[in-house]
Amino acid sequence: MARARSRYVCSECGYETVKWLGKCPSCGCFGTINEEPVAVKSRGTGLSSQVMPQRLNEITTQTEDRTLTGLKELDRVLGGGLVSGSLTLVGGYPGIGKSTLLLQICQRLGEQGKKILYISGEESPRQIKMRADRLKIHTDMLKLLSETNMTAIENAINHEAADYVIIDSIQTVYMEEVTSAPGSVTQIREATSRLMHICKGRGISVIIVGHVTKDGSIAGPRVLEHMVDTVLYFEGDKTASYRLLRAVKNRFGGTNEIGVFEMTGEGLKEILNPSAYMLNDRPTDVSGTVVTCTLEGTRPLLIEIQSLVSFTSFNMPRRMSTGMDFNRVTILIAVLEKRAGLQLGSYDTYVNITGGMRITEPSLDAAVAAAIASSYRDMPIPADTVIFGEIGLTGELRAVSMAEKRVSEAARLGFKHCIIPRANLRDNFSIKGVKITGVSNVSELLYALQ
Ligand code: TYD
Ligand code: MG
């Protein structure tokens, strides 16, 4: 008889080892490795006659059956609505608005005659009802259940024959067969795999909520990413009211699309024109502020960059950045010193992307350099100017992708002048009402601003 075997699994990150360890080599946590029995699987009998490979051209296809959720921003991120029979994961920090978002889509789904089962392990039906009242959700098609046991959840799904099932959240669900604690990686993985079978076997769309753990590691939801069809992350700054919904995986559409929402007293509202929203309350006629156009997926987004350069009598000037990589700012300061002759050595330099946005795209460089130079010289940049371009170490402005799209977005919001890398002029485009200036290095960029 085969010996009963066990393995050791880290409850934080899912790392597996054959012997117990005090510290997890993968995530570095102490005391998180627990023993788990390994179920001995019976060997299959090999390939049955029914399981035969199919010729690609003989497989018939049909377009997916999609349902609109009523939130345009969410539909865009999903690639045109929820696909029936798909498994979707919505991740994000606790309190960011995941439950609110999912409750809000129930109204529109219900109006289209879809039966929805909302299973919450965190809130009682009364709490959800109170929230639904505030969000003006009153559909008859929505049923609520407060449950955390996977077997009971499966029975409820079978009994209700719902079209859509929402599990809020996967961290609270547990399976009796699995010995580890609810919320551990093994529990989450097993429960999701059960939900996947339910979803694929019966054509039910399942939406799973997954909390991102507090220290920023996405250990919980991360281990599920490969199992589900679509992974959406809900991001945002606690202090700002806007929220970004980002698709990081989508088997039915493009990834890297974003949806923008605002958290209000009546729930999440879509922001259909995020550029205008981001540029609200922008100061004009002061030095150190400039507008740039970044790309979020394929969507251009205008944002304001601010910089403050002030004299310091300390030997070590301070450099700080909010919303962009600090090292990038240090490099840009060095490039400005060496290639454009700015004496920033005795000046503190602060850079800020307004609205709590975090941007990693290099096309930001030119705008950051322009903002620093503007503050240093105390010369405002005209308010109708948009600047973008990547800056290299020799001070050259490098081409960025989709320049035309960025200039069009600037034109749409009434900007009159775009300063862009000269290499992008090769695309040979012109946008009505916008003057386009091509520059090839930082000195030319600063000259164009004088
Ligand atoms: P919630 O959806 O419960 O977050 P999650 O499920 O991701 O943990 O959102 C909770 C936060 O949203 C809470 O701090 C209150 C706020 N909120 C509003 O500002 N307006 C509203 O209409 C609702 C329902 C919530
Ligand atoms: Mg919640």
Short mmCIF file of C-alpha atoms and ligand atoms in Angstrom, two decimals:
data_model
loop_
_atom_site.label_atom_id
_atom_site.label_comp_id
_atom_site.label_asym_id
_atom_site.label_seq_id
_atom_site.Cartn_x
_atom_site.Cartn_y
_atom_site.Cartn_z
CA MET A 1 0.00 0.00 0.00
CA ALA A 2 1.20 3.47 -0.79
CA ARG A 3 2.47 5.41 2.20
CA ALA A 4 0.26 8.35 3.27
CA ARG A 5 2.27 11.35 2.26
CA SER A 6 2.07 14.93 3.35
CA ARG A 7 3.43 18.18 2.05
CA TYR A 8 4.15 21.52 3.68
CA VAL A 9 2.46 24.61 2.28
CA CYS A 10 2.99 28.28 3.13
CA SER A 11 -0.35 29.85 4.03
CA GLU A 12 0.80 33.25 2.77
CA CYS A 13 2.12 32.53 -0.69
CA GLY A 14 1.35 28.89 -1.43
CA TYR A 15 5.01 27.78 -1.54
CA GLU A 16 5.29 23.99 -1.23
CA THR A 17 8.10 21.98 0.33
CA VAL A 18 8.63 18.36 1.35
CA LYS A 19 9.80 19.16 4.88
CA TRP A 20 8.81 21.66 7.52
CA LEU A 21 10.62 24.99 7.59
CA GLY A 22 10.43 27.84 10.06
CA LYS A 23 10.75 30.51 7.43
CA CYS A 24 9.21 30.42 3.98
CA PRO A 25 12.00 30.77 1.39
CA SER A 26 9.58 32.30 -1.10
CA CYS A 27 7.87 35.11 0.83
CA GLY A 28 10.11 35.27 3.90
CA CYS A 29 7.27 34.89 6.44
CA PHE A 30 7.93 33.03 9.69
CA GLY A 31 5.72 30.27 11.05
CA THR A 32 3.39 30.14 8.05
CA ILE A 33 4.35 26.66 6.76
CA ASN A 34 1.78 24.03 7.71
CA GLU A 35 1.53 20.33 7.05
CA GLU A 36 -1.18 19.12 4.70
CA PRO A 37 -2.03 15.57 3.66
CA VAL A 38 -1.66 14.72 0.00
CA ALA A 39 -4.65 12.88 -1.41
CA VAL A 40 -3.47 9.79 -3.31
CA LYS A 41 -5.05 9.95 -6.71
CA SER A 42 -6.03 6.76 -8.53
CA ARG A 43 -4.32 6.36 -11.84
CA GLY A 44 -6.49 6.81 -14.95
CA THR A 45 -6.84 4.10 -17.56
CA GLY A 46 -5.19 6.11 -20.31
CA LEU A 47 -6.79 7.83 -23.27
CA SER A 48 -10.39 6.75 -23.74
CA SER A 49 -11.76 6.39 -27.24
CA GLN A 50 -13.94 9.49 -26.84
CA VAL A 51 -11.02 11.77 -26.08
CA MET A 52 -9.55 12.44 -29.49
CA PRO A 53 -7.81 15.56 -30.73
CA GLN A 54 -9.89 17.66 -33.09
CA ARG A 55 -8.79 19.31 -36.31
CA LEU A 56 -8.65 23.10 -35.86
CA ASN A 57 -10.74 23.78 -38.96
CA GLU A 58 -13.44 21.34 -37.89
CA ILE A 59 -14.16 23.15 -34.64
CA THR A 60 -17.26 25.29 -34.96
CA THR A 61 -17.21 28.63 -33.23
CA GLN A 62 -19.86 31.05 -32.17
CA THR A 63 -19.44 34.52 -30.76
CA GLU A 64 -19.66 34.69 -27.01
CA ASP A 65 -22.96 35.53 -25.46
CA ARG A 66 -22.40 38.80 -23.63
CA THR A 67 -24.59 40.72 -21.23
CA LEU A 68 -24.18 44.44 -20.63
CA THR A 69 -23.77 45.32 -16.97
CA GLY A 70 -25.17 48.83 -17.26
CA LEU A 71 -21.87 50.39 -16.23
CA LYS A 72 -20.16 51.44 -19.45
CA GLU A 73 -16.75 51.65 -17.85
CA LEU A 74 -17.02 48.08 -16.58
CA ASP A 75 -18.30 46.83 -19.95
CA ARG A 76 -15.32 48.45 -21.65
CA VAL A 77 -12.86 46.75 -19.31
CA LEU A 78 -14.58 43.40 -19.85
CA GLY A 79 -14.36 43.88 -23.62
CA GLY A 80 -18.07 44.49 -24.22
CA GLY A 81 -20.01 42.98 -21.33
CA LEU A 82 -19.99 39.90 -19.12
CA VAL A 83 -19.56 36.65 -21.04
CA SER A 84 -21.98 33.95 -19.95
CA GLY A 85 -20.32 30.93 -18.42
CA SER A 86 -17.18 32.84 -17.52
CA LEU A 87 -15.28 33.02 -14.25
CA THR A 88 -14.25 36.54 -13.25
CA LEU A 89 -12.06 37.63 -10.35
CA VAL A 90 -12.39 41.15 -8.94
CA GLY A 91 -9.44 41.98 -6.69
CA GLY A 92 -8.58 45.02 -4.61
CA TYR A 93 -7.86 46.35 -1.14
CA PRO A 94 -10.61 45.97 1.46
CA GLY A 95 -12.95 48.96 1.37
CA ILE A 96 -12.07 50.04 -2.16
CA GLY A 97 -15.61 49.36 -3.41
CA LYS A 98 -15.72 45.82 -4.79
CA SER A 99 -18.97 44.85 -3.07
CA THR A 100 -20.52 48.16 -4.10
CA LEU A 101 -19.58 47.66 -7.75
CA LEU A 102 -20.99 44.14 -7.89
CA LEU A 103 -24.21 45.07 -6.14
CA GLN A 104 -24.68 47.92 -8.60
CA ILE A 105 -24.48 45.70 -11.68
CA CYS A 106 -27.22 43.44 -10.24
CA GLN A 107 -29.89 46.03 -11.03
CA ARG A 108 -29.20 46.08 -14.76
CA LEU A 109 -28.67 42.31 -14.96
CA GLY A 110 -31.98 41.82 -13.17
CA GLU A 111 -33.75 44.15 -15.60
CA GLN A 112 -32.56 41.89 -18.42
CA GLY A 113 -34.27 38.93 -16.77
CA LYS A 114 -31.14 37.30 -15.36
CA LYS A 115 -31.32 35.48 -12.04
CA ILE A 116 -28.56 36.52 -9.68
CA LEU A 117 -27.40 34.84 -6.49
CA TYR A 118 -25.26 37.03 -4.25
CA ILE A 119 -23.42 34.96 -1.66
CA SER A 120 -21.69 36.99 1.01
CA GLY A 121 -19.50 35.61 3.75
CA GLU A 122 -18.83 39.07 5.13
CA GLU A 123 -22.17 40.78 5.44
CA SER A 124 -25.61 39.66 6.54
CA PRO A 125 -28.55 39.92 4.09
CA ARG A 126 -29.86 42.84 6.16
CA GLN A 127 -26.61 44.77 5.76
CA ILE A 128 -26.66 44.14 2.03
CA LYS A 129 -30.29 45.21 1.85
CA MET A 130 -29.43 48.48 3.59
CA ARG A 131 -26.68 49.13 1.10
CA ALA A 132 -28.93 48.18 -1.81
CA ASP A 133 -31.53 50.69 -0.60
CA ARG A 134 -28.90 53.39 -0.61
CA LEU A 135 -27.79 52.37 -4.11
CA LYS A 136 -31.46 52.26 -5.27
CA ILE A 137 -31.33 48.58 -6.18
CA HIS A 138 -34.72 46.94 -6.05
CA THR A 139 -34.66 44.14 -8.59
CA ASP A 140 -36.75 41.05 -7.96
CA MET A 141 -34.23 38.80 -9.64
CA LEU A 142 -31.58 39.15 -6.92
CA LYS A 143 -31.37 36.64 -4.08
CA LEU A 144 -29.04 36.99 -1.13
CA LEU A 145 -27.37 34.33 0.95
CA SER A 146 -25.00 34.64 3.86
CA GLU A 147 -22.86 31.50 3.74
CA THR A 148 -19.25 30.44 3.89
CA ASN A 149 -19.43 26.65 3.59
CA MET A 150 -18.62 25.56 0.04
CA THR A 151 -20.95 22.55 0.13
CA ALA A 152 -23.87 24.74 1.20
CA ILE A 153 -22.94 27.29 -1.47
CA GLU A 154 -22.91 24.58 -4.12
CA ASN A 155 -26.31 23.30 -2.99
CA ALA A 156 -27.73 26.83 -3.12
CA ILE A 157 -26.36 27.35 -6.64
CA ASN A 158 -27.89 24.05 -7.78
CA HIS A 159 -31.20 24.85 -6.15
CA GLU A 160 -31.55 28.40 -7.42
CA ALA A 161 -30.44 27.75 -11.01
CA ALA A 162 -29.13 31.32 -11.16
CA ASP A 163 -27.51 32.80 -14.28
CA TYR A 164 -25.01 34.84 -12.27
CA VAL A 165 -23.37 33.96 -8.98
CA ILE A 166 -21.37 36.49 -6.98
CA ILE A 167 -19.05 35.19 -4.24
CA ASP A 168 -18.03 37.94 -1.79
CA SER A 169 -15.31 37.13 -0.86
CA ILE A 170 -13.34 34.00 -1.73
CA GLN A 171 -11.23 34.47 1.44
CA THR A 172 -14.25 33.66 3.63
CA VAL A 173 -15.24 30.47 1.78
CA TYR A 174 -14.07 27.18 3.25
CA MET A 175 -14.27 23.52 2.28
CA GLU A 176 -14.64 20.95 5.04
CA GLU A 177 -12.48 18.44 3.17
CA VAL A 178 -9.50 20.77 3.27
CA THR A 179 -7.80 20.93 6.64
CA SER A 180 -6.19 24.36 6.47
CA ALA A 181 -7.85 27.51 7.80
CA PRO A 182 -10.31 29.63 5.75
CA GLY A 183 -8.46 32.27 3.78
CA SER A 184 -5.34 30.13 3.39
CA VAL A 185 -3.94 29.62 -0.07
CA THR A 186 -5.01 25.95 -0.18
CA GLN A 187 -8.61 26.77 0.78
CA ILE A 188 -8.83 29.59 -1.74
CA ARG A 189 -7.39 27.43 -4.49
CA GLU A 190 -9.63 24.43 -3.82
CA ALA A 191 -12.77 26.56 -3.47
CA THR A 192 -12.03 28.36 -6.72
CA SER A 193 -11.40 25.14 -8.54
CA ARG A 194 -14.80 23.86 -7.33
CA LEU A 195 -16.42 27.09 -8.49
CA MET A 196 -14.69 26.70 -11.85
CA HIS A 197 -16.27 23.29 -12.31
CA ILE A 198 -19.69 24.65 -11.41
CA CYS A 199 -19.21 27.56 -13.77
CA LYS A 200 -17.94 25.63 -16.79
CA GLY A 201 -20.17 22.61 -16.24
CA ARG A 202 -23.45 24.50 -16.07
CA GLY A 203 -22.74 27.67 -18.01
CA ILE A 204 -23.19 29.90 -14.98
CA SER A 205 -21.20 33.13 -14.82
CA VAL A 206 -19.38 33.34 -11.53
CA ILE A 207 -17.84 36.53 -10.19
CA ILE A 208 -15.39 36.10 -7.32
CA VAL A 209 -14.26 38.90 -5.03
CA GLY A 210 -10.70 38.56 -3.73
CA HIS A 211 -9.14 40.88 -1.17
CA VAL A 212 -5.58 41.95 -1.69
CA THR A 213 -3.68 41.39 1.56
CA LYS A 214 -2.62 44.33 3.66
CA ASP A 215 1.10 44.44 2.94
CA GLY A 216 0.40 44.87 -0.75
CA SER A 217 1.22 41.29 -1.67
CA ILE A 218 -1.47 39.81 -3.83
CA ALA A 219 -0.85 36.35 -2.45
CA GLY A 220 -4.53 35.52 -2.11
CA PRO A 221 -5.93 36.48 -5.51
CA ARG A 222 -2.61 35.97 -7.32
CA VAL A 223 -2.74 32.19 -6.98
CA LEU A 224 -6.16 32.25 -8.64
CA GLU A 225 -5.18 34.25 -11.68
CA HIS A 226 -4.38 31.26 -13.85
CA MET A 227 -7.67 29.52 -13.07
CA VAL A 228 -10.11 32.28 -13.97
CA ASP A 229 -11.02 33.76 -17.35
CA THR A 230 -10.84 37.40 -16.39
CA VAL A 231 -8.94 39.22 -13.66
CA LEU A 232 -9.97 42.75 -12.79
CA TYR A 233 -8.18 44.84 -10.19
CA PHE A 234 -9.86 47.73 -8.49
CA GLU A 235 -7.34 50.38 -7.53
CA GLY A 236 -7.42 53.80 -6.05
CA ASP A 237 -6.14 56.08 -3.41
CA LYS A 238 -8.03 56.05 -0.13
CA THR A 239 -7.83 59.83 -0.03
CA ALA A 240 -9.00 60.43 -3.61
CA SER A 241 -12.54 59.61 -4.63
CA TYR A 242 -11.79 58.15 -8.04
CA ARG A 243 -11.23 54.44 -8.59
CA LEU A 244 -9.53 52.66 -11.48
CA LEU A 245 -10.70 49.28 -12.66
CA ARG A 246 -7.96 47.50 -14.59
CA ALA A 247 -8.10 44.25 -16.54
CA VAL A 248 -4.87 42.32 -16.07
CA LYS A 249 -6.09 39.17 -17.76
CA ASN A 250 -8.99 38.71 -20.13
CA ARG A 251 -9.66 35.62 -22.21
CA PHE A 252 -12.48 37.43 -24.01
CA GLY A 253 -10.95 40.81 -24.78
CA GLY A 254 -7.96 43.09 -24.51
CA THR A 255 -6.07 43.61 -21.29
CA ASN A 256 -4.78 46.82 -19.83
CA GLU A 257 -8.05 48.60 -20.46
CA ILE A 258 -9.08 50.81 -17.60
CA GLY A 259 -12.42 51.99 -16.33
CA VAL A 260 -12.66 55.09 -14.18
CA PHE A 261 -15.23 55.51 -11.41
CA GLU A 262 -15.93 57.98 -8.68
CA MET A 263 -17.07 56.87 -5.22
CA THR A 264 -19.98 59.06 -4.18
CA GLY A 265 -22.67 58.93 -1.51
CA GLU A 266 -24.86 57.02 -3.96
CA GLY A 267 -22.26 54.42 -4.87
CA LEU A 268 -19.88 54.30 -7.79
CA LYS A 269 -20.45 56.69 -10.67
CA GLU A 270 -18.73 56.27 -14.03
CA ILE A 271 -16.37 58.98 -15.16
CA LEU A 272 -16.78 58.92 -18.92
CA ASN A 273 -14.36 61.79 -19.47
CA PRO A 274 -11.44 61.06 -17.12
CA SER A 275 -9.08 63.62 -18.67
CA ALA A 276 -11.44 66.48 -17.87
CA TYR A 277 -11.93 65.03 -14.39
CA MET A 278 -8.17 64.83 -13.73
CA LEU A 279 -7.57 68.40 -14.91
CA ASN A 280 -10.29 69.93 -12.74
CA ASP A 281 -9.07 72.79 -10.49
CA ARG A 282 -5.80 73.03 -12.36
CA PRO A 283 -3.90 76.21 -11.51
CA THR A 284 -2.90 78.32 -14.50
CA ASP A 285 -0.32 81.06 -14.82
CA VAL A 286 1.94 79.63 -12.14
CA SER A 287 5.30 78.06 -12.70
CA GLY A 288 5.97 74.36 -12.18
CA THR A 289 2.81 72.87 -13.61
CA VAL A 290 2.29 71.20 -16.97
CA VAL A 291 -0.15 68.79 -18.59
CA THR A 292 0.97 65.53 -20.17
CA CYS A 293 -0.81 62.73 -21.94
CA THR A 294 -0.21 59.20 -20.74
CA LEU A 295 -1.66 55.96 -22.05
CA GLU A 296 -3.56 53.59 -19.80
CA GLY A 297 -3.85 50.52 -21.99
CA THR A 298 -5.08 52.03 -25.24
CA ARG A 299 -6.78 54.93 -23.58
CA PRO A 300 -5.13 58.36 -23.54
CA LEU A 301 -5.40 60.20 -20.25
CA LEU A 302 -4.41 63.81 -19.63
CA ILE A 303 -2.87 64.46 -16.24
CA GLU A 304 -1.18 67.35 -14.50
CA ILE A 305 2.44 67.17 -13.34
CA GLN A 306 3.63 69.60 -10.72
CA SER A 307 7.10 70.45 -9.57
CA LEU A 308 8.55 72.71 -6.92
CA VAL A 309 12.20 73.70 -7.03
CA SER A 310 13.32 75.76 -4.06
CA PHE A 311 16.72 76.95 -2.84
CA THR A 312 18.28 75.09 0.08
CA SER A 313 21.23 75.99 2.28
CA PHE A 314 21.83 72.34 3.17
CA ASN A 315 24.61 70.42 1.47
CA MET A 316 22.31 67.59 0.41
CA PRO A 317 19.36 68.87 -1.59
CA ARG A 318 16.14 66.90 -1.15
CA ARG A 319 14.48 65.13 -4.04
CA MET A 320 10.98 63.73 -3.63
CA SER A 321 8.38 62.28 -5.96
CA THR A 322 4.78 61.28 -5.51
CA GLY A 323 3.06 59.17 -8.14
CA MET A 324 6.15 58.32 -10.19
CA ASP A 325 9.40 56.42 -9.71
CA PHE A 326 11.84 58.34 -7.52
CA ASN A 327 14.90 57.07 -9.38
CA ARG A 328 13.45 58.31 -12.64
CA VAL A 329 13.15 61.80 -11.16
CA THR A 330 16.78 61.70 -9.99
CA ILE A 331 17.92 60.69 -13.48
CA LEU A 332 15.90 63.50 -15.07
CA ILE A 333 17.46 66.03 -12.67
CA ALA A 334 20.92 64.77 -13.64
CA VAL A 335 20.06 65.02 -17.34
CA LEU A 336 18.78 68.58 -16.85
CA GLU A 337 22.01 69.53 -15.07
CA LYS A 338 24.36 67.99 -17.59
CA ARG A 339 22.52 68.50 -20.89
CA ALA A 340 20.55 71.68 -20.32
CA GLY A 341 22.85 73.49 -17.86
CA LEU A 342 20.34 73.84 -15.00
CA GLN A 343 22.19 74.21 -11.67
CA LEU A 344 19.90 72.10 -9.51
CA GLY A 345 22.62 71.06 -7.03
CA SER A 346 21.59 73.60 -4.40
CA TYR A 347 17.85 73.28 -4.91
CA ASP A 348 15.32 70.93 -3.33
CA THR A 349 13.18 69.35 -6.04
CA TYR A 350 9.72 67.91 -5.54
CA VAL A 351 7.61 66.26 -8.23
CA ASN A 352 3.96 65.35 -7.85
CA ILE A 353 1.35 63.76 -10.11
CA THR A 354 -1.91 65.30 -9.01
CA GLY A 355 -5.00 63.34 -8.05
CA GLY A 356 -3.09 60.46 -6.46
CA MET A 357 -2.38 58.78 -9.80
CA ARG A 358 0.60 56.43 -10.10
CA ILE A 359 2.18 56.38 -13.56
CA THR A 360 5.09 54.25 -14.71
CA GLU A 361 5.02 55.13 -18.39
CA PRO A 362 8.27 56.73 -19.62
CA SER A 363 6.41 59.23 -21.85
CA LEU A 364 6.03 61.26 -18.67
CA ASP A 365 9.73 62.27 -18.71
CA ALA A 366 9.48 65.33 -20.92
CA ALA A 367 6.65 66.82 -18.89
CA VAL A 368 8.49 66.21 -15.61
CA ALA A 369 11.64 67.85 -16.99
CA ALA A 370 9.58 70.79 -18.27
CA ALA A 371 7.83 71.21 -14.91
CA ILE A 372 11.16 71.19 -13.03
CA ALA A 373 12.67 73.71 -15.45
CA SER A 374 9.58 75.90 -15.25
CA SER A 375 9.73 76.02 -11.46
CA TYR A 376 13.50 76.57 -11.47
CA ARG A 377 13.22 79.53 -13.82
CA ASP A 378 9.90 80.62 -12.30
CA MET A 379 8.42 80.83 -15.78
CA PRO A 380 4.90 79.44 -16.24
CA ILE A 381 4.25 77.06 -19.12
CA PRO A 382 1.26 78.22 -21.23
CA ALA A 383 -1.90 76.54 -19.93
CA ASP A 384 -2.91 75.30 -23.39
CA THR A 385 0.28 73.22 -23.87
CA VAL A 386 0.63 69.45 -23.59
CA ILE A 387 4.09 67.85 -23.43
CA PHE A 388 5.05 64.20 -23.70
CA GLY A 389 8.13 62.15 -24.67
CA GLU A 390 10.66 59.79 -23.17
CA ILE A 391 14.04 61.26 -22.24
CA GLY A 392 17.25 59.24 -22.66
CA LEU A 393 20.50 59.69 -20.74
CA THR A 394 22.09 61.76 -23.49
CA GLY A 395 19.21 64.17 -23.21
CA GLU A 396 17.50 63.00 -26.40
CA LEU A 397 13.71 62.85 -26.69
CA ARG A 398 12.67 59.41 -27.81
CA ALA A 399 9.54 58.53 -29.72
CA VAL A 400 6.52 57.26 -27.80
CA SER A 401 3.74 54.99 -28.97
CA MET A 402 0.42 56.24 -30.32
CA ALA A 403 1.43 59.90 -30.49
CA GLU A 404 -1.51 60.75 -32.73
CA LYS A 405 -4.00 59.38 -30.24
CA ARG A 406 -2.44 61.45 -27.48
CA VAL A 407 -2.53 64.65 -29.54
CA SER A 408 -6.18 63.97 -30.47
CA GLU A 409 -7.10 63.64 -26.82
CA ALA A 410 -5.37 66.96 -26.10
CA ALA A 411 -7.29 68.56 -28.98
CA ARG A 412 -10.56 67.15 -27.70
CA LEU A 413 -10.07 68.97 -24.42
CA GLY A 414 -9.21 72.25 -26.09
CA PHE A 415 -5.41 72.26 -25.90
CA LYS A 416 -3.75 74.28 -28.68
CA HIS A 417 -0.09 73.29 -28.59
CA CYS A 418 1.61 69.91 -28.26
CA ILE A 419 5.35 69.50 -27.78
CA ILE A 420 6.31 65.96 -28.78
CA PRO A 421 9.46 64.03 -29.74
CA ARG A 422 10.63 64.95 -33.25
CA ALA A 423 10.87 61.25 -34.12
CA ASN A 424 7.09 61.02 -33.75
CA LEU A 425 6.62 63.56 -36.56
CA ARG A 426 7.59 60.77 -38.96
CA ASP A 427 4.06 59.41 -38.53
CA ASN A 428 3.05 62.53 -40.45
CA PHE A 429 -0.22 63.36 -38.81
CA SER A 430 -1.97 66.63 -38.22
CA ILE A 431 -4.85 67.42 -35.93
CA LYS A 432 -7.05 70.40 -36.64
CA GLY A 433 -6.60 73.32 -34.29
CA VAL A 434 -3.41 72.02 -32.66
CA LYS A 435 0.10 73.27 -33.33
CA ILE A 436 2.56 70.40 -33.07
CA THR A 437 6.19 71.13 -32.24
CA GLY A 438 8.76 68.36 -32.60
CA VAL A 439 11.86 68.57 -30.40
CA SER A 440 14.82 66.22 -30.39
CA ASN A 441 16.49 66.90 -27.01
CA VAL A 442 15.97 68.59 -23.64
CA SER A 443 17.63 71.86 -24.64
CA GLU A 444 15.26 72.17 -27.60
CA LEU A 445 12.38 71.32 -25.29
CA LEU A 446 13.29 74.09 -22.87
CA TYR A 447 13.90 76.48 -25.75
CA ALA A 448 10.43 75.75 -27.13
CA LEU A 449 8.96 76.77 -23.78
CA GLN A 450 10.64 80.18 -23.63
P1 TYD B 1 -17.13 48.18 -0.28
O1 TYD B 1 -17.81 47.98 -1.56
O2 TYD B 1 -17.77 47.61 0.94
O3 TYD B 1 -15.62 47.71 -0.34
P2 TYD B 1 -15.02 46.24 -0.51
O4 TYD B 1 -16.12 45.33 -0.79
O5 TYD B 1 -14.04 46.40 -1.62
O6 TYD B 1 -14.31 45.94 0.77
O7 TYD B 1 -16.94 49.75 -0.14
C1 TYD B 1 -16.86 50.30 1.09
C2 TYD B 1 -16.47 51.77 1.05
O8 TYD B 1 -17.17 52.52 0.10
C3 TYD B 1 -16.80 52.31 2.39
O9 TYD B 1 -15.63 52.92 2.91
C4 TYD B 1 -17.88 53.29 2.17
C5 TYD B 1 -17.79 53.61 0.72
N1 TYD B 1 -19.12 53.85 0.11
C6 TYD B 1 -19.46 55.11 -0.34
O10 TYD B 1 -18.72 56.07 -0.20
N2 TYD B 1 -20.69 55.30 -0.93
C7 TYD B 1 -21.57 54.29 -1.11
O11 TYD B 1 -22.67 54.50 -1.66
C8 TYD B 1 -21.20 52.98 -0.64
C9 TYD B 1 -22.13 51.82 -0.80
C10 TYD B 1 -19.97 52.81 -0.06
MG MG B 2 -16.91 43.89 0.51
#
